[in-house]
């Protein structure tokens, strides 16, 4: 219906605007990793996620195995969006790894991420050859491992990062704050409406002196 | 949209007598204002952010054509298609055509007010397509054959027992006990809808925003259903209004910071997703086809008029949650897809004033809606503007016109006006009774306003009239 396009554009005009406002009221977050991690944890836990820190990818993998045991969940995990932060998974003997395909209902998925935002408690994942969005949304438990350099200040820093990604942009950029929830069955909200019931974030700390 | 606004009064009366609805609305009146103000108070500078949000929406609307074309070119570059629809019927035909092209039989949807506005489900059902809503609230009202009663909480008027009954009626399962517990209902809905998600051919979502800078359609939900709708079927269709575009990711960030805080008192919703086109050649999953349908449906006619300001609306529902009229009667009384103050301004623009003239009148003009609007829409002024037009166009009742003419005549005769006013004030003082702190209040009046006095009283007039006081102040 190209007639509709032209008719609508004729009505609304197509002038070239002045540059949009670059004035962004930035919420400043601390530059220090430990303080940032603290801020992230406060925001994420307020949204019903759980947060742990680890000194290395190996310690992160061990922490994941501990977490699954504590929750009474099976040790089998589906791996997606792999980053170096997930390197410890292969050597953690208590975990059984599955890659490729989609997780079953009720499965646990372990992913890396594009970024985590301290100011919002959000983890950000991008789709690509190594990650389909639905592997997170079909799972019951989502565990995310964040590399030290991926812990950014806030949304504004994320937009800066998205602008540096090579074209074309990822099909989906998913900002995730805590588990899936709904208020459609009354107050308080209930967790696990369609997406994961549990979101557990592991922040890998920078190596001292690095 | 299917408008039944002409009988607002009748529906409002019915709504006041619905216990479930009244309980939900009472909960909303008690909880939402405090949740919202606490969430906004946590921001370093809420006022500056609100100014910036207003500015970003005004900028996009002032250059709407430019930003829509920029958005369109980015979607095309990513391998998607953009379609333009002047009317709801045109949009429905486009979506039906796309479903046909996809060879679709089963369609899943996430919550979209624009698709409610254009009656998309009925259009698709008439073509033999099986359409399932996946937002839990929308799913519940779809099973019950109803329309949304709130733009964010569509099943606000439905009790838990009624949800259980709807699930028992529609879900084919063997049961040993009736479904009464919310947790069990959630598990059941999740399981039922998983099968529907996996079998769907086409997924239809709305968009909270479109970003011209990257060509993103932005989906905001708490349930995560929109992400599955946009991921699992082979075709993803976004249906949204032309006014949803913003210039940059920075603008998006500003609006996202205000949207969930204003809507539900949370810093952000659980899921905010930027969708850029169909699956890439290197990807094994994701829809192979991606379409965006841009719907005008009366919006462009508002541009360049004082009513353009309503197009800044980001559908947060703060104005509904704070409105003394909406929180008394709920959304169905409005008979329009959009309810509350924003709905009473938008519905006449979309459906025409002839069938919606009662909606702008359904407001006390108390101004809370404007005060809580994250993009500072002057809703009371816009409501008054529609009221004036309704009067000029003769869409008001003869009794209303007669009383306004009487008032006009009286106001033009100052001596008589003062006499009548004095008489009325004296009469009101006479029927008033002593109350706390030496005040006098009116508890009832003979013959009139019995509904008002059943639940409220009025302060008795004190001191002189405004005119008398004004004269006394003159040197």
XYZ file of C-alpha atoms in Angstrom:
685
model
C 0.000 0.000 0.000
C 2.514 2.601 -1.162
C -0.427 4.988 -1.593
C -0.903 4.931 2.163
C 2.784 5.669 2.780
C 2.747 8.690 0.506
C -0.587 9.921 1.878
C 0.591 9.711 5.486
C 3.967 11.315 4.724
C 2.235 14.112 2.792
C 0.183 14.836 5.919
C 2.954 14.691 8.478
C 5.755 16.270 6.420
C 9.336 15.097 5.963
C 11.512 18.078 6.863
C 15.031 17.427 8.074
C 15.132 18.162 11.783
C 17.866 19.834 13.769
C 20.007 17.354 15.660
C 18.045 15.752 18.498
C 19.003 16.695 22.024
C 22.208 15.070 23.199
C 21.494 16.248 26.729
C 21.133 13.098 28.763
C 20.550 13.369 32.503
C 23.171 10.794 33.429
C 22.869 8.859 36.647
C 26.449 8.575 37.785
C 27.593 5.207 39.058
C 30.835 4.546 40.886
C 33.883 3.705 38.761
C 35.223 1.213 41.293
C 34.208 -2.373 40.387
C 33.366 -3.440 43.948
C 31.065 -0.467 44.502
C 29.489 -0.979 41.111
C 28.934 -4.648 41.901
C 27.276 -3.626 45.156
C 24.942 -1.240 43.347
C 24.131 -3.913 40.761
C 23.347 -6.435 43.484
C 21.054 -4.002 45.312
C 19.030 -3.262 42.145
C 18.883 -6.873 40.907
C 17.884 -8.360 44.250
C 15.161 -5.723 44.618
C 13.757 -7.260 41.399
C 13.871 -10.811 42.890
C 17.108 -11.909 41.191
C 19.942 -13.440 43.224
C 23.509 -12.200 42.836
C 26.861 -13.780 43.695
C 30.443 -12.761 43.029
C 33.345 -15.011 42.045
C 37.096 -14.420 41.719
C 37.503 -16.331 38.459
C 35.474 -18.142 35.773
C 36.406 -21.420 37.547
C 35.072 -20.110 40.843
C 31.943 -18.903 38.994
C 31.358 -22.427 37.648
C 31.807 -23.937 41.108
C 29.398 -21.336 42.475
C 26.842 -22.321 39.844
C 27.120 -25.981 40.850
C 26.626 -24.954 44.493
C 23.631 -22.796 43.564
C 21.934 -25.670 41.696
C 22.504 -28.003 44.665
C 21.076 -25.429 47.091
C 18.008 -24.953 44.901
C 17.561 -28.721 44.510
C 17.891 -28.405 40.733
C 19.472 -31.025 38.440
C 23.142 -30.435 37.478
C 22.361 -30.489 33.745
C 22.671 -27.008 32.210
C 22.056 -25.699 28.717
C 24.834 -23.298 27.644
C 24.200 -20.330 25.349
C 25.797 -16.949 24.546
C 29.184 -18.294 25.602
C 31.886 -15.788 26.570
C 35.267 -16.289 28.286
C 33.367 -15.868 31.569
C 31.900 -19.353 30.959
C 35.337 -20.988 30.474
C 35.201 -22.577 33.910
C 32.078 -24.621 33.088
C 33.922 -27.348 31.156
C 36.198 -28.224 34.063
C 33.471 -28.176 36.735
C 32.805 -31.889 37.140
C 29.567 -31.408 39.061
C 27.873 -29.862 35.968
C 26.557 -31.641 32.854
C 26.656 -29.329 29.849
C 24.330 -29.288 26.829
C 24.803 -26.956 23.869
C 22.844 -26.378 20.655
C 19.101 -26.748 20.202
C 16.643 -25.284 22.662
C 16.271 -26.085 26.354
C 13.268 -28.105 27.499
C 10.603 -26.589 29.710
C 11.956 -26.506 33.226
C 15.602 -26.466 32.126
C 18.453 -24.375 33.485
C 20.311 -22.181 31.005
C 23.718 -20.661 31.702
C 24.710 -17.712 29.543
C 27.330 -15.045 29.247
C 26.117 -11.563 28.376
C 26.840 -8.427 26.389
C 26.778 -6.246 29.489
C 25.363 -5.804 32.972
C 24.125 -2.405 34.142
C 24.980 -1.444 37.720
C 22.504 1.427 37.870
C 19.565 -0.808 36.940
C 20.507 -4.360 38.017
C 19.943 -5.393 34.419
C 21.787 -8.013 32.368
C 21.886 -7.519 28.601
C 22.044 -10.367 26.097
C 22.332 -10.120 22.324
C 21.234 -12.756 19.835
C 23.712 -14.107 17.300
C 25.110 -17.377 15.937
C 25.842 -18.559 19.503
C 22.644 -17.452 21.160
C 18.913 -17.617 20.455
C 16.759 -15.430 22.719
C 14.265 -18.242 23.316
C 16.903 -20.382 25.040
C 16.583 -17.919 27.928
C 12.833 -17.358 27.712
C 11.938 -21.085 27.584
C 14.105 -21.984 30.569
C 12.924 -22.061 34.177
C 16.252 -20.976 35.650
C 18.589 -18.467 34.010
C 22.123 -18.144 35.303
C 24.217 -15.306 33.849
C 27.958 -14.917 34.255
C 29.304 -11.370 33.860
C 32.973 -10.666 33.043
C 34.605 -7.826 35.001
C 34.727 -5.473 32.003
C 31.074 -6.086 31.176
C 29.766 -4.417 34.321
C 28.797 -0.956 33.003
C 27.361 2.090 34.756
C 23.873 2.328 33.366
C 21.585 2.412 30.334
C 23.526 5.343 28.885
C 26.742 3.325 28.860
C 24.842 0.486 27.151
C 23.758 2.764 24.306
C 27.408 3.759 23.891
C 28.339 0.075 23.638
C 25.517 -0.701 21.149
C 26.799 2.121 18.918
C 30.206 0.426 18.711
C 28.792 -2.986 17.661
C 29.531 -3.947 14.055
C 26.602 -3.661 11.615
C 24.154 -5.246 11.336
C 23.063 -4.886 14.957
C 22.044 -8.087 16.767
C 18.495 -9.138 15.866
C 17.499 -8.869 19.505
C 19.053 -7.005 22.384
C 17.386 -8.252 25.584
C 17.518 -6.186 28.766
C 16.583 -8.469 31.655
C 15.748 -7.324 35.202
C 15.023 -10.281 37.465
C 12.659 -13.172 36.743
C 9.478 -13.124 34.660
C 6.506 -11.886 36.689
C 2.835 -11.020 36.403
C 0.313 -9.032 38.418
C -2.606 -10.429 36.423
C -3.494 -12.921 39.166
C -3.617 -10.265 41.847
C -1.160 -8.589 44.180
C 1.618 -9.398 45.003
C 3.143 -10.215 41.608
C 3.884 -13.864 40.906
C 7.154 -15.067 39.397
C 7.577 -17.278 36.341
C 4.716 -16.129 34.101
C 6.284 -17.150 30.784
C 10.005 -16.672 31.179
C 12.378 -17.901 33.918
C 11.228 -18.290 37.520
C 14.765 -17.707 38.783
C 17.516 -15.373 37.621
C 20.926 -15.838 39.238
C 23.752 -13.476 38.270
C 27.403 -14.255 38.937
C 29.711 -11.228 38.763
C 33.309 -12.239 38.084
C 35.659 -9.833 39.873
C 38.698 -8.312 38.136
C 42.067 -9.853 38.908
C 43.770 -7.834 41.652
C 46.359 -5.428 40.269
C 45.178 -5.994 36.667
C -12.578 0.579 17.189
C -15.824 -0.728 18.506
C -17.205 2.211 20.440
C -20.038 1.991 22.911
C -19.303 5.236 24.657
C -22.764 6.707 24.186
C -24.059 4.900 27.271
C -21.246 5.953 29.615
C -23.599 6.892 32.459
C -25.395 3.565 32.354
C -22.123 1.626 32.279
C -20.638 3.721 35.060
C -23.633 2.910 37.251
C -23.251 -0.792 36.483
C -19.517 -0.612 37.252
C -20.160 0.972 40.648
C -22.248 -2.091 41.528
C -19.575 -4.687 40.562
C -17.884 -5.923 43.764
C -14.795 -7.493 42.106
C -14.087 -4.411 40.046
C -14.613 -2.133 43.024
C -12.194 -4.182 45.165
C -9.515 -4.025 42.423
C -10.012 -0.304 41.917
C -9.857 0.331 45.639
C -6.555 -1.573 45.761
C -5.290 0.545 42.885
C -6.337 3.812 44.579
C -4.528 2.774 47.763
C -1.354 1.289 46.304
C -0.434 2.901 43.004
C 0.142 6.564 43.958
C 2.565 5.637 46.758
C 4.429 3.089 44.597
C 4.816 5.608 41.796
C 5.998 8.495 43.951
C 8.500 6.307 45.819
C 9.984 5.054 42.525
C 10.271 8.566 41.112
C 11.668 10.006 44.334
C 14.596 7.591 43.962
C 15.653 9.408 40.772
C 18.349 12.057 41.204
C 16.356 14.705 39.307
C 12.865 13.649 38.331
C 11.810 17.103 37.096
C 14.775 17.373 34.718
C 14.141 13.876 33.398
C 10.470 14.692 32.808
C 11.422 17.860 30.893
C 13.846 15.851 28.810
C 11.186 13.177 28.142
C 8.696 15.795 26.994
C 11.348 17.389 24.797
C 12.261 14.067 23.154
C 8.620 13.250 22.376
C 7.957 16.774 21.041
C 11.065 16.609 18.875
C 10.046 13.280 17.322
C 6.466 14.482 16.715
C 7.652 17.753 15.159
C 9.700 15.758 12.641
C 7.621 12.616 12.507
C 7.967 11.982 8.769
C 11.740 12.245 8.896
C 12.087 9.808 11.787
C 9.578 7.293 10.400
C 11.422 7.225 7.074
C 14.754 6.836 8.911
C 13.268 3.985 10.955
C 11.888 2.395 7.783
C 15.223 2.503 5.977
C 17.007 0.846 8.931
C 14.392 -1.927 9.137
C 14.754 -2.539 5.391
C 18.544 -2.622 5.664
C 18.169 -5.304 8.338
C 15.967 -7.363 5.984
C 12.533 -6.402 7.324
C 9.559 -4.762 5.635
C 7.608 -1.681 6.719
C 3.944 -1.205 5.812
C 1.869 1.954 6.221
C -1.841 1.997 7.046
C -4.086 5.071 6.975
C -6.922 3.402 8.855
C -7.543 0.502 11.188
C -9.261 -1.406 8.366
C -6.241 -0.903 6.121
C -3.921 -2.151 8.890
C -6.128 -5.206 9.472
C -6.045 -6.042 5.759
C -2.248 -5.716 5.666
C -1.778 -8.055 8.645
C -4.291 -10.554 7.245
C -2.418 -10.470 3.921
C 0.910 -11.096 5.662
C -0.581 -14.061 7.544
C -1.885 -15.454 4.272
C 1.546 -14.968 2.656
C 3.071 -16.929 5.553
C 0.545 -19.733 5.039
C -0.440 -19.226 8.658
C -3.169 -20.989 10.594
C -2.152 -20.196 14.145
C -1.305 -16.705 15.365
C 0.019 -15.707 18.804
C -0.026 -12.192 20.147
C 1.447 -10.189 22.954
C -0.532 -7.324 24.461
C -1.031 -4.455 22.027
C -3.527 -1.643 22.503
C -3.218 -0.666 18.821
C -4.405 -4.130 17.764
C -7.337 -3.715 20.174
C -8.002 -0.307 18.635
C -8.165 -1.711 15.099
C -10.085 -4.854 16.116
C -7.378 -7.094 14.688
C -8.401 -10.327 16.416
C -11.861 -10.210 14.836
C -10.383 -9.455 11.402
C -8.028 -12.436 11.629
C -10.673 -14.768 13.086
C -12.953 -13.875 10.156
C -10.200 -15.188 7.839
C -10.200 -18.502 9.680
C -7.057 -17.847 11.708
C -6.781 -19.095 15.260
C -5.544 -16.180 17.385
C -4.279 -16.607 20.958
C -3.355 -13.789 23.311
C -0.334 -14.663 25.466
C -0.194 -11.831 28.018
C -1.844 -13.533 30.971
C -4.384 -10.737 31.517
C -5.252 -10.594 27.813
C -5.489 -14.400 27.697
C -7.963 -14.363 30.595
C -10.227 -11.774 28.968
C -9.950 -13.529 25.600
C -11.226 -16.750 27.215
C -14.077 -14.702 28.741
C -14.859 -12.865 25.492
C -14.227 -9.437 27.022
C -12.288 -6.279 26.226
C -9.482 -4.817 28.404
C -10.551 -2.710 31.392
C -7.111 -1.139 31.900
C -4.356 -0.504 29.349
C -1.745 -2.356 31.427
C -3.867 -4.675 33.582
C -6.560 -5.760 31.115
C -8.161 -8.301 33.481
C -8.351 -5.942 36.456
C -12.098 -6.546 36.716
C -11.837 -10.365 36.908
C -11.695 -12.150 40.276
C -9.374 -15.078 40.942
C -12.382 -17.391 41.182
C -13.550 -16.193 37.755
C -10.075 -16.867 36.311
C -10.215 -20.389 37.759
C -13.653 -20.932 36.257
C -12.492 -19.705 32.831
C -9.461 -22.024 32.908
C -11.612 -25.000 33.988
C -14.000 -24.292 31.121
C -11.326 -23.935 28.400
C -8.361 -26.105 29.425
C -8.980 -29.776 28.719
C -7.429 -31.423 31.749
C -8.527 -34.036 34.177
C -8.996 -32.490 37.608
C -9.404 -33.879 41.061
C -10.083 -30.510 42.725
C -11.359 -27.127 41.559
C -8.751 -24.554 40.509
C -8.713 -21.950 43.260
C -5.095 -21.035 43.955
C -3.246 -18.324 41.964
C 0.040 -20.262 41.857
C -1.675 -23.314 40.342
C -3.433 -21.095 37.791
C -0.106 -19.581 36.773
C 1.493 -23.008 36.283
C -1.505 -24.169 34.250
C -1.513 -21.077 32.015
C 2.244 -21.390 31.488
C 1.889 -25.026 30.418
C -1.121 -24.427 28.167
C 0.491 -21.458 26.452
C 3.850 -23.235 25.931
C 2.128 -25.584 23.499
C 0.489 -22.645 21.737
C 3.824 -20.793 21.460
C 5.531 -23.794 19.891
C 2.767 -24.397 17.334
C 2.312 -20.802 16.139
C 3.065 -19.711 12.576
C 2.909 -15.943 13.102
C 3.684 -13.812 16.157
C 2.135 -10.346 16.474
C 3.375 -7.761 18.958
C 2.849 -4.051 19.447
C 5.798 -1.774 20.148
C 6.255 0.543 23.114
C 8.708 2.595 21.071
C 10.387 2.612 17.669
C 13.953 3.936 17.543
C 14.837 5.789 14.343
C 18.582 5.651 15.090
C 18.825 1.834 14.943
C 15.505 0.697 13.456
C 14.556 -1.022 16.725
C 11.029 -1.995 17.686
C 11.082 -1.920 21.489
C 8.977 -4.393 23.481
C 8.453 -3.900 27.209
C 6.824 -6.647 29.330
C 7.079 -8.215 32.749
C 6.015 -11.701 31.677
C 8.455 -12.287 28.793
C 5.637 -13.380 26.491
C 6.456 -10.740 23.862
C 9.971 -12.149 23.548
C 8.635 -15.624 22.829
C 6.043 -14.186 20.390
C 8.883 -12.357 18.619
C 11.201 -15.384 18.594
C 9.434 -18.706 18.041
C 7.122 -18.277 14.997
C 8.608 -18.026 11.491
C 7.043 -14.576 11.001
C 7.046 -11.637 13.425
C 4.682 -8.728 12.734
C 4.862 -5.510 14.783
C 1.680 -3.419 14.698
C 2.017 0.044 16.175
C 1.010 3.698 15.922
C 3.028 6.178 13.847
C 3.563 8.359 16.930
C 5.683 5.741 18.741
C 8.953 6.693 17.052
C 11.768 8.368 18.995
C 14.950 9.783 17.478
C 17.764 8.109 19.394
C 18.722 5.444 21.922
C 19.328 8.291 24.400
C 15.678 9.333 24.035
C 14.657 5.723 24.552
C 16.712 5.579 27.760
C 15.029 8.711 29.124
C 11.537 7.342 28.423
C 12.354 3.872 29.773
C 13.498 5.447 33.054
C 10.057 7.007 33.437
C 7.781 4.350 31.906
C 7.848 1.572 34.507
C 8.281 3.991 37.422
C 5.117 5.824 36.345
C 3.261 2.625 35.456
C 4.007 0.202 38.274
C 6.464 1.957 40.568
C 9.405 -0.190 39.410
C 12.690 1.158 37.988
C 12.284 -0.902 34.806
C 10.028 -3.720 33.632
C 11.507 -7.243 33.718
C 12.059 -7.320 29.972
C 12.970 -4.545 27.571
C 13.781 -5.864 24.122
C 15.116 -4.118 21.045
C 14.178 -6.056 17.881
C 16.164 -5.297 14.728
C 14.667 -7.216 11.808
C 14.497 -10.942 10.983
C 17.027 -13.689 11.772
C 20.466 -13.211 10.277
C 21.973 -15.671 7.757
C 24.348 -16.886 10.485
C 21.564 -17.660 12.973
C 19.778 -20.972 13.386
C 16.750 -19.509 15.178
C 14.421 -16.535 15.055
C 11.726 -15.450 12.569
C 12.744 -15.537 8.911
C 10.286 -12.714 8.133
C 9.913 -9.412 10.017
C 7.254 -6.781 9.303
C 6.314 -3.487 10.919
C 2.827 -2.077 10.261
C 2.684 1.666 11.015
C -0.890 2.691 11.812
C -2.159 6.276 11.466
C -5.885 5.838 12.335
C -6.590 9.490 13.137
C -3.194 10.351 14.652
C -1.828 12.512 11.828
C -4.961 14.695 11.986
C -3.902 15.771 15.488
C -0.499 17.046 14.360
C -0.294 20.816 14.171
C -3.373 21.196 16.411
C -3.396 21.898 20.158
C -4.378 18.236 20.585
C -1.017 17.084 19.213
C 0.195 16.917 22.816
C -1.750 13.683 23.441
C 0.557 11.989 20.905
C 3.392 12.299 23.439
C 1.580 9.617 25.499
C 3.730 6.551 26.298
C 0.765 4.505 27.661
C 2.130 4.225 31.189
C -1.400 4.410 32.683
C -0.396 6.764 35.534
C -3.293 9.077 34.573
C -5.764 6.178 34.860
C -4.323 5.040 38.191
C -4.642 8.545 39.685
C -7.988 9.576 38.159
C -10.903 9.834 40.624
C -13.310 8.938 37.816
C -11.365 6.008 36.336
C -10.623 4.541 39.778
C -14.345 4.713 40.591
C -15.791 3.155 37.429
C -12.925 1.280 35.689
C -12.238 1.018 31.992
C -15.325 -0.723 30.616
C -17.550 2.234 31.517
C -15.707 4.283 28.901
C -16.758 1.838 26.184
C -13.589 2.730 24.317
C -10.367 0.707 24.054
C -8.466 3.580 25.721
C -9.928 4.678 29.038
C -9.187 7.179 31.783
C -8.018 10.712 31.033
C -5.727 9.777 28.114
C -8.504 7.637 26.649
C -11.055 10.413 26.970
C -8.745 12.646 24.924
C -7.633 10.022 22.402
C -10.956 8.247 21.745
C -12.679 11.289 20.155
C -9.669 11.730 17.845
C -9.796 8.107 16.699
C -13.548 7.457 16.683
C -15.014 10.919 16.225
C -16.794 13.029 18.802
C -20.307 11.952 17.797
C -20.009 8.660 19.709
C -17.489 9.730 22.361
C -18.701 13.158 23.547
C -19.537 11.827 27.024
C -15.919 10.797 27.699
C -14.284 14.255 27.988
C -17.212 15.156 30.262
C -16.374 12.243 32.584
C -13.710 14.140 34.492
C -13.588 16.393 37.544
C -10.675 18.294 35.934
C -8.857 17.935 39.256
C -5.526 17.962 37.422
C -3.905 14.897 38.997
C -3.571 13.316 35.538
C -1.428 16.176 34.272
C 0.597 16.249 37.484
C 1.543 12.560 37.226
C 2.018 12.374 33.435
C 5.681 11.510 32.719
C 5.559 13.536 29.492
C 3.525 16.444 30.944
C 0.458 16.176 28.704
C -1.990 18.956 29.712
C -4.884 16.489 29.936
C -7.389 18.808 31.687
C -6.904 21.461 28.985
C -7.374 18.862 26.242
C -10.503 17.528 27.961
C -11.940 21.075 28.180
C -11.056 21.598 24.541
C -13.098 18.522 23.510
C -15.970 19.615 25.774
C -16.127 22.966 23.976
C -16.145 21.233 20.622
C -18.847 18.795 21.744
C -21.019 21.723 22.776
C -20.443 23.628 19.535
C -21.146 20.505 17.457
C -24.366 19.798 19.356
C -23.208 16.449 20.820
C -24.344 17.345 24.339
C -27.781 16.630 25.820
C -30.553 19.259 25.498
C -30.757 19.533 29.312
C -27.039 20.275 29.512
C -27.315 22.937 26.795
C -30.315 24.530 28.524
C -28.499 24.728 31.848
C -25.410 26.262 30.230
C -27.613 28.834 28.444
C -29.290 29.661 31.747
C -25.868 30.088 33.397
C -24.665 32.242 30.507
C -27.746 34.496 30.798
C -27.374 34.750 34.552
C -23.660 35.557 34.358
C -24.441 38.385 31.928
C -26.809 40.029 34.476
C -24.533 40.927 37.430
C -27.215 42.205 39.817
C -29.381 39.159 39.378
C -26.277 36.903 39.455
C -25.201 38.260 42.841
C -28.747 37.969 44.173
C -29.125 34.320 43.084
C -25.652 33.446 44.341
C -26.370 35.031 47.714
C -29.664 33.205 47.928
C -28.010 29.877 47.093
C -25.172 30.416 49.610
C -27.680 31.359 52.302
C -29.774 28.306 51.520
C -26.737 26.017 51.702
C -25.687 27.486 55.050
C -29.219 26.952 56.287
C -29.192 23.203 55.533
C -25.612 22.728 56.799
C -24.804 21.107 60.128
C -21.942 21.702 62.593
C -18.880 19.518 61.987
C -15.333 19.274 63.354
C -13.260 22.346 64.294
C -16.215 24.715 64.151
C -16.765 23.987 60.415
C -20.222 23.594 58.964
C -20.839 20.885 56.366
C -23.732 19.893 54.141
C -24.705 16.236 54.588
C -27.699 16.185 52.228
C -29.851 18.361 50.008
C -33.561 17.992 49.349
C -34.302 16.223 46.028
C -30.866 16.623 44.346
C -27.461 14.869 44.291
C -28.540 11.935 46.438
C -25.787 9.765 44.918
C -23.151 12.294 45.976
C -24.431 12.618 49.528
C -24.660 8.836 49.939
C -20.846 8.714 50.136
C -19.647 12.311 50.561
C -20.523 15.677 52.073
C -19.764 19.269 51.079
C -18.278 22.190 53.000
C -20.828 24.950 53.651
C -20.028 28.283 51.957
C -18.221 30.630 54.325
C -17.514 34.371 54.197
C -18.502 36.530 51.245
C -18.481 35.721 47.531
C -15.291 36.041 45.484
C -16.582 39.309 43.978
C -17.314 40.797 47.403
C -13.867 39.848 48.668
C -12.217 41.241 45.557
C -13.998 44.574 46.003
C -12.952 44.674 49.635
C -9.289 44.222 48.655
C -9.275 47.132 46.206
C -7.591 50.211 47.686
